[in-house]
mmCIF file of C-alpha atoms in Angstrom:
data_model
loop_
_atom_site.group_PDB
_atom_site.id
_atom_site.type_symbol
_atom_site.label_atom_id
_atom_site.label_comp_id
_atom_site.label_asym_id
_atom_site.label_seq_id
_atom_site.Cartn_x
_atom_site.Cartn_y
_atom_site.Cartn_z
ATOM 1 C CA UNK A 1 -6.574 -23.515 14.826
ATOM 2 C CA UNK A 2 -3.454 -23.379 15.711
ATOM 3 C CA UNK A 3 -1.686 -19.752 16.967
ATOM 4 C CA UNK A 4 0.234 -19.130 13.117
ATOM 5 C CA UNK A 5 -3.506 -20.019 11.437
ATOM 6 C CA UNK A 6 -4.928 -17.170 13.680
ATOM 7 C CA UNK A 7 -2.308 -14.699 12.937
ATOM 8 C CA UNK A 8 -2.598 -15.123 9.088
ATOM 9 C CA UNK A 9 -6.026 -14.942 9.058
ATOM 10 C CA UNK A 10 -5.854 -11.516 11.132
ATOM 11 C CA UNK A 11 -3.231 -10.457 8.577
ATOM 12 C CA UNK A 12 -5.118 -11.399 5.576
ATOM 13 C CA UNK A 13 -8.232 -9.217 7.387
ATOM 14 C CA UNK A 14 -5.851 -6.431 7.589
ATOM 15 C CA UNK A 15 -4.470 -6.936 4.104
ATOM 16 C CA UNK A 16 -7.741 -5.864 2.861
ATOM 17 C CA UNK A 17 -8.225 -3.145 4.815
ATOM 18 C CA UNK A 18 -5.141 -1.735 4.371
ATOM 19 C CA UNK A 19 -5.927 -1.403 0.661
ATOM 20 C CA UNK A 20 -9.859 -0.505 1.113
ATOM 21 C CA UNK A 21 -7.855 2.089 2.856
ATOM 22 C CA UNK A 22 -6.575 3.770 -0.676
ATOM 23 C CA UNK A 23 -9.925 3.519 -2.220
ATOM 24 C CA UNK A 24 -11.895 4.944 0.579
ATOM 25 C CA UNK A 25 -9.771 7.549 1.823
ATOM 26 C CA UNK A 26 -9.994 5.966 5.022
ATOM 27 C CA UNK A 27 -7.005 7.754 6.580
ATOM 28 C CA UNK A 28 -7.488 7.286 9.755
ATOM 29 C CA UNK A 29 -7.843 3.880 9.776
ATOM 30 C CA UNK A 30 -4.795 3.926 7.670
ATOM 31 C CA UNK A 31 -3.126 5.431 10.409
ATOM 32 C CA UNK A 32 -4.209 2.487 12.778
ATOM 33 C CA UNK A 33 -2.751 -0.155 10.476
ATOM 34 C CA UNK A 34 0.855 1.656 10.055
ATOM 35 C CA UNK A 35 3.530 1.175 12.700
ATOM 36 C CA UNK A 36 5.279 4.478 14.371
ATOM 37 C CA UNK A 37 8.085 3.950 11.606
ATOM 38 C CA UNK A 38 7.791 2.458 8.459
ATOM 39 C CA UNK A 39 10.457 1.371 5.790
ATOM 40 C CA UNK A 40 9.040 2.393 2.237
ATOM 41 C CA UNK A 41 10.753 1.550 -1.238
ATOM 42 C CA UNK A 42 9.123 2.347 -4.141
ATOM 43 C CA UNK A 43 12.325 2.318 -6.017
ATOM 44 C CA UNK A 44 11.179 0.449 -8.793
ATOM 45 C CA UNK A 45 7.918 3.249 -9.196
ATOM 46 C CA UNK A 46 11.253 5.817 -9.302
ATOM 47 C CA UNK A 47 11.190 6.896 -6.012
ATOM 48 C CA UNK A 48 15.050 8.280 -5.937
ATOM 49 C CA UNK A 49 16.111 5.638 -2.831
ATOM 50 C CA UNK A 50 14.136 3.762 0.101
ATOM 51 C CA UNK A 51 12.990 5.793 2.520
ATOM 52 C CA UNK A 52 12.329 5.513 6.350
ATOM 53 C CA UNK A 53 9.285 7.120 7.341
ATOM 54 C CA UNK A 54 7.140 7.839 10.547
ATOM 55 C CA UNK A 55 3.590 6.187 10.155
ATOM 56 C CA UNK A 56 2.319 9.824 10.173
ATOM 57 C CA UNK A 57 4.137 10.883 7.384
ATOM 58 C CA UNK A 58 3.313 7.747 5.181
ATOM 59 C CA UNK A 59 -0.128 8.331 5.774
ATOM 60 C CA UNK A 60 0.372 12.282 4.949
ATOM 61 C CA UNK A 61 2.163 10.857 1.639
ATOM 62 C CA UNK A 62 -0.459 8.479 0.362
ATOM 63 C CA UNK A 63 -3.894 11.373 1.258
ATOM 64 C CA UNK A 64 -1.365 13.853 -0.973
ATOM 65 C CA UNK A 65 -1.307 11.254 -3.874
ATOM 66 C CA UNK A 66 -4.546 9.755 -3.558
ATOM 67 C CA UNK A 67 -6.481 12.998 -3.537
ATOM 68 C CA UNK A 68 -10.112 13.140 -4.033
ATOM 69 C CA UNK A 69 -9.870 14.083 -7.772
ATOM 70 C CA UNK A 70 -8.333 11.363 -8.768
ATOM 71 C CA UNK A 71 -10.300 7.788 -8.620
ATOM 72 C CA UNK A 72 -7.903 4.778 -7.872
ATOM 73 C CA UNK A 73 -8.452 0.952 -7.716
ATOM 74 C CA UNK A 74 -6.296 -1.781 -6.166
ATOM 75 C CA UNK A 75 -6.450 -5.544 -6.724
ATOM 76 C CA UNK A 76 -4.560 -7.859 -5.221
ATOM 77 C CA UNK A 77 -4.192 -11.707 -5.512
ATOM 78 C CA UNK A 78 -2.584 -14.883 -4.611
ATOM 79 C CA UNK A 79 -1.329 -13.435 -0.565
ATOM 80 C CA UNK A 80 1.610 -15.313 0.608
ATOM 81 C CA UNK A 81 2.108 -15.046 4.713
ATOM 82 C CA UNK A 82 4.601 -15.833 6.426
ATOM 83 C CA UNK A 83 3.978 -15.482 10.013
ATOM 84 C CA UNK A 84 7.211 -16.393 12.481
ATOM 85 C CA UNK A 85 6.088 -15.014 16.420
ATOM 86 C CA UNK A 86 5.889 -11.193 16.332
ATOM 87 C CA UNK A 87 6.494 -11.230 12.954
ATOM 88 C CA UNK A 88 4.742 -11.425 9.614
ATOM 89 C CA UNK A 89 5.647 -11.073 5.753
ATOM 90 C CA UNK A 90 3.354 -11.106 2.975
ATOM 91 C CA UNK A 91 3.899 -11.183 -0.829
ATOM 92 C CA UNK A 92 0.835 -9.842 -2.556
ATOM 93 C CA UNK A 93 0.642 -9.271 -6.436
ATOM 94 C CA UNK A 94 -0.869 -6.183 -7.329
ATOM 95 C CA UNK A 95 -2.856 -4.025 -10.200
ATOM 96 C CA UNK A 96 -3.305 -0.730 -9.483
ATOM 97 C CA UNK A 97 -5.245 2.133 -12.003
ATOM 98 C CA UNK A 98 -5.220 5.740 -11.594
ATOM 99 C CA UNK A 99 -7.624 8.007 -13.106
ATOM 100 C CA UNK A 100 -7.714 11.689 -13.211
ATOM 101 C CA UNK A 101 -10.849 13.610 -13.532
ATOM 102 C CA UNK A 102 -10.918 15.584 -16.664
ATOM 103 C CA UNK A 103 -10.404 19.407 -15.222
ATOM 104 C CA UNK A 104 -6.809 18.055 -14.164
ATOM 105 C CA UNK A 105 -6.369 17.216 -17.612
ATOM 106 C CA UNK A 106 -7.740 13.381 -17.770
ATOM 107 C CA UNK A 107 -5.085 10.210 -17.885
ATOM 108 C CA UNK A 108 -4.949 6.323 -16.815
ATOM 109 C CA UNK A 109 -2.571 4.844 -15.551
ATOM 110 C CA UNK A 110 -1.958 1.292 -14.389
ATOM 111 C CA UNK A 111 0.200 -0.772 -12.532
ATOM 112 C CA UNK A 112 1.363 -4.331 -12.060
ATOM 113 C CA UNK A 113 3.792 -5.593 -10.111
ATOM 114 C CA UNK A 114 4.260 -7.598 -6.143
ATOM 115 C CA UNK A 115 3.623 -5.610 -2.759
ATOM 116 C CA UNK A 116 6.280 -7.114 0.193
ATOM 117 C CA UNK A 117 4.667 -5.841 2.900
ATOM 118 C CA UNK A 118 6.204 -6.685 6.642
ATOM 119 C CA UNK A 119 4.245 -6.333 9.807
ATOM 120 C CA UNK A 120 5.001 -6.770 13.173
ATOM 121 C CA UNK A 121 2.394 -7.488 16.323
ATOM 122 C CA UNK A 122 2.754 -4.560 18.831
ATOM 123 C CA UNK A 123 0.541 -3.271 21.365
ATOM 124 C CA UNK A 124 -2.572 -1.866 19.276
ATOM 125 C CA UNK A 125 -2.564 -5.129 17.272
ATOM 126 C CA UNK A 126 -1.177 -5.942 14.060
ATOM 127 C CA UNK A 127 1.165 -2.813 11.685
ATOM 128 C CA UNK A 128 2.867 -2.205 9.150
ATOM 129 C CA UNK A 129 6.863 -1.987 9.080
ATOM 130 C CA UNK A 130 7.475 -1.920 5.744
ATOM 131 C CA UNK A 131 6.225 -1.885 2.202
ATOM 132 C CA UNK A 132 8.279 -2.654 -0.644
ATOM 133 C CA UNK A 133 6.586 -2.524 -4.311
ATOM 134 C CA UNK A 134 8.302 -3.966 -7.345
ATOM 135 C CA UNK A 135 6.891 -3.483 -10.724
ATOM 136 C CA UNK A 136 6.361 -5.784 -13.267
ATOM 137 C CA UNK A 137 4.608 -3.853 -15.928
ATOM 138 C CA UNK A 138 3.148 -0.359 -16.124
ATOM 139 C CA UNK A 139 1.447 1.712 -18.477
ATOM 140 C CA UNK A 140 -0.628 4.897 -19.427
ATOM 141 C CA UNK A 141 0.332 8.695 -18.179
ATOM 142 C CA UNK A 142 3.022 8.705 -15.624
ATOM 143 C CA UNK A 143 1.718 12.358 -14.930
ATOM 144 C CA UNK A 144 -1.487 10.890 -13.416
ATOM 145 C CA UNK A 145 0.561 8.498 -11.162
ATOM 146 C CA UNK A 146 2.508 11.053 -9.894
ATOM 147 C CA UNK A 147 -0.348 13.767 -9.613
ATOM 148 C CA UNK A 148 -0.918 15.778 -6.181
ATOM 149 C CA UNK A 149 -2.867 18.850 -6.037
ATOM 150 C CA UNK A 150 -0.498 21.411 -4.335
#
C-alpha cells in the first residue's frame, strides 16, 4: 500500500470514531481526535458566523449539547478523502436524530446534510482542524436540536 492508501485508511478509522464519539459520550477520546484549534461552521444549522475554537472548547460545546438526556444517532455514508502530505479532507454525508427524553418535554429531530471535515497529521497522530456542516434537509423540533441542560 502505498503511503496516501495508509493515511486514508487511518482517517476513515478515525472518521468513525470521531462520530462513535457523539453517541458514546466518549469525550475524552473526543478530545484526542481534535487539534489544539479548530475552525467550526455550522452556519447553515444557524450558528450566527464560523467560529474558531480551541479543541477544549469544541469538546466542552458538543458534552453541553449532547447531554445524557437526550439520545442521538449519527450515520454517515459515501466518505470522500482526500489526503495531500500532512493534510487530509473528507466529505461525509450525514443523518443525524435527536431525541429528548420525555421529562424535558419529548421531541425528534433530524438532520441531513454533508460534514467537510479537515485534518491535519501532527505529533499525537491524526486531528481535526475543521468541521464544516451544510444542511440539506431538516426536520422535527428545533428546540430538541438546540437543547442543553443549564
Amino acid at each position: 500500500m502505498r503511503h496516501t492508501d495508509v493515511a486514508r485508511a487511518e482517517i476513515a478509522e478515525l472518521l468513525g470514531d470521531l462520530f462513535a464519539g457523539f453517541e458514546s459520550r466518549d469525550w475524552a477520546r473526543m478530545a484526542d481526535l481534535v487539534a489544539e484549534k479548530v475552525h467550526l461552521d455550522h452556519t447553515s444549522l444557524g450558528a450566527p458566523a464560523p467560529e474558531d475554537l480551541t479543541g477544549e472548547e469544541i469538546v466542552a460545546r458538543w458534552r453541553r449539547g449532547l447531554h445524557a438526556r437526550k439520545k442521538n444517532f449519527h450515520l454517515l455514508s459515501l466518505p470522500r478523502i482526500r489526503v495531500s502530505g500532512d493534510r487530509a479532507e473528507v466529505a461525509v454525508n450525514c443523518y443525524a436524530c435527536n431525541v429528548l427524553d420525555d421529562g424535558l418535554g419529548g421531541g425528534v429531530w433530524e438532520c441531513w446534510g454533508r460534514h467537510d471535515i479537515s485534518w491535519q497529521h501532527t505529533g499525537n497522530g491524526w486531528q481535526v482542524t475543521a468541521f464544516v456542516f451544510t444542511v440539506a434537509y431538516t426536520r422535527g423540533d428545533e428546540r430538541v436540536h438546540t437543547h442543553t441542560l443549564d
